[in-house]
Amino acid sequence: CEAGRFLMPEEVAPGLHYRPDEVLELADLHRMGLTTRGLANSLPHFCALRRLNLSRNRISSILPLCLSNMQELRVLDLSFNCIRDSAAAVAAELDAVPTLAVVMLRGNPCLRTRADRHRILAALASLRAPGAALRCLDAPVTLDERLSALCAQQTHERTHERTHEQGYDQSHERIHEQSHDQSHARSRLQGYERSGHERSGEQ
């Protein structure tokens, strides 16, 4: 849609004048052999998109797509591409678009199994926020999955706190041990000096 008017695919051709920042949908870009490099140069200009369908192309990474430019995006279909990003990287890109309600990633190396999907959900910070917009990641996001994501974050935070505390305790112990060793070495040295003075006096 451009400025309130829907465009047919044949109308979007090289040389046709239009404003990318007024296009609301790119729903017919599937099966076009599009690559990450090619999209990285043009897609960021479409900052008003609400729906983007890039399924069944040759996209290898979600990172160069600059999704953070699309703050109105609600539906994103990247299914059946070649995306190999880690769960944390995918989650960070999706978190950058708070309006996303539906995301399709099936058929990518980053989401082959149910465990892959759970890892992405667990890494999504936006999913733990009240009133999160995301409702579907290839399948409806259930209340249990939202609670699991929240619990996973709380567990991670407690582990981080314990590690920090243990690191502080260990550091404190090392400082104490070093101080004790230095005191012990100083006492021995003073003992040697006294012994040497005593022997000198006896001679």
Coordinates of N, CA, C and O in Angstrom, one line a residue, residues 38 56 70 123 182:
G38 N 21.5 -8.2 -0.8 CA 20.6 -7.4 -1.6 C 19.6 -6.6 -0.8 O 19.3 -5.4 -1.0
R56 N 10.8 -18.2 1.7 CA 11.3 -19.0 0.6 C 12.2 -18.2 -0.3 O 12.1 -18.2 -1.5
M70 N 11.8 -0.6 11.5 CA 10.4 -0.8 11.2 C 9.6 -0.9 12.4 O 9.1 -1.9 12.9
A123 N 14.8 -16.2 25.2 CA 15.8 -15.1 25.0 C 15.1 -13.8 24.7 O 15.7 -12.7 24.7
Q182 N 52.0 -12.7 53.4 CA 53.0 -11.6 53.5 C 53.4 -11.4 55.0 O 54.5 -11.2 55.3

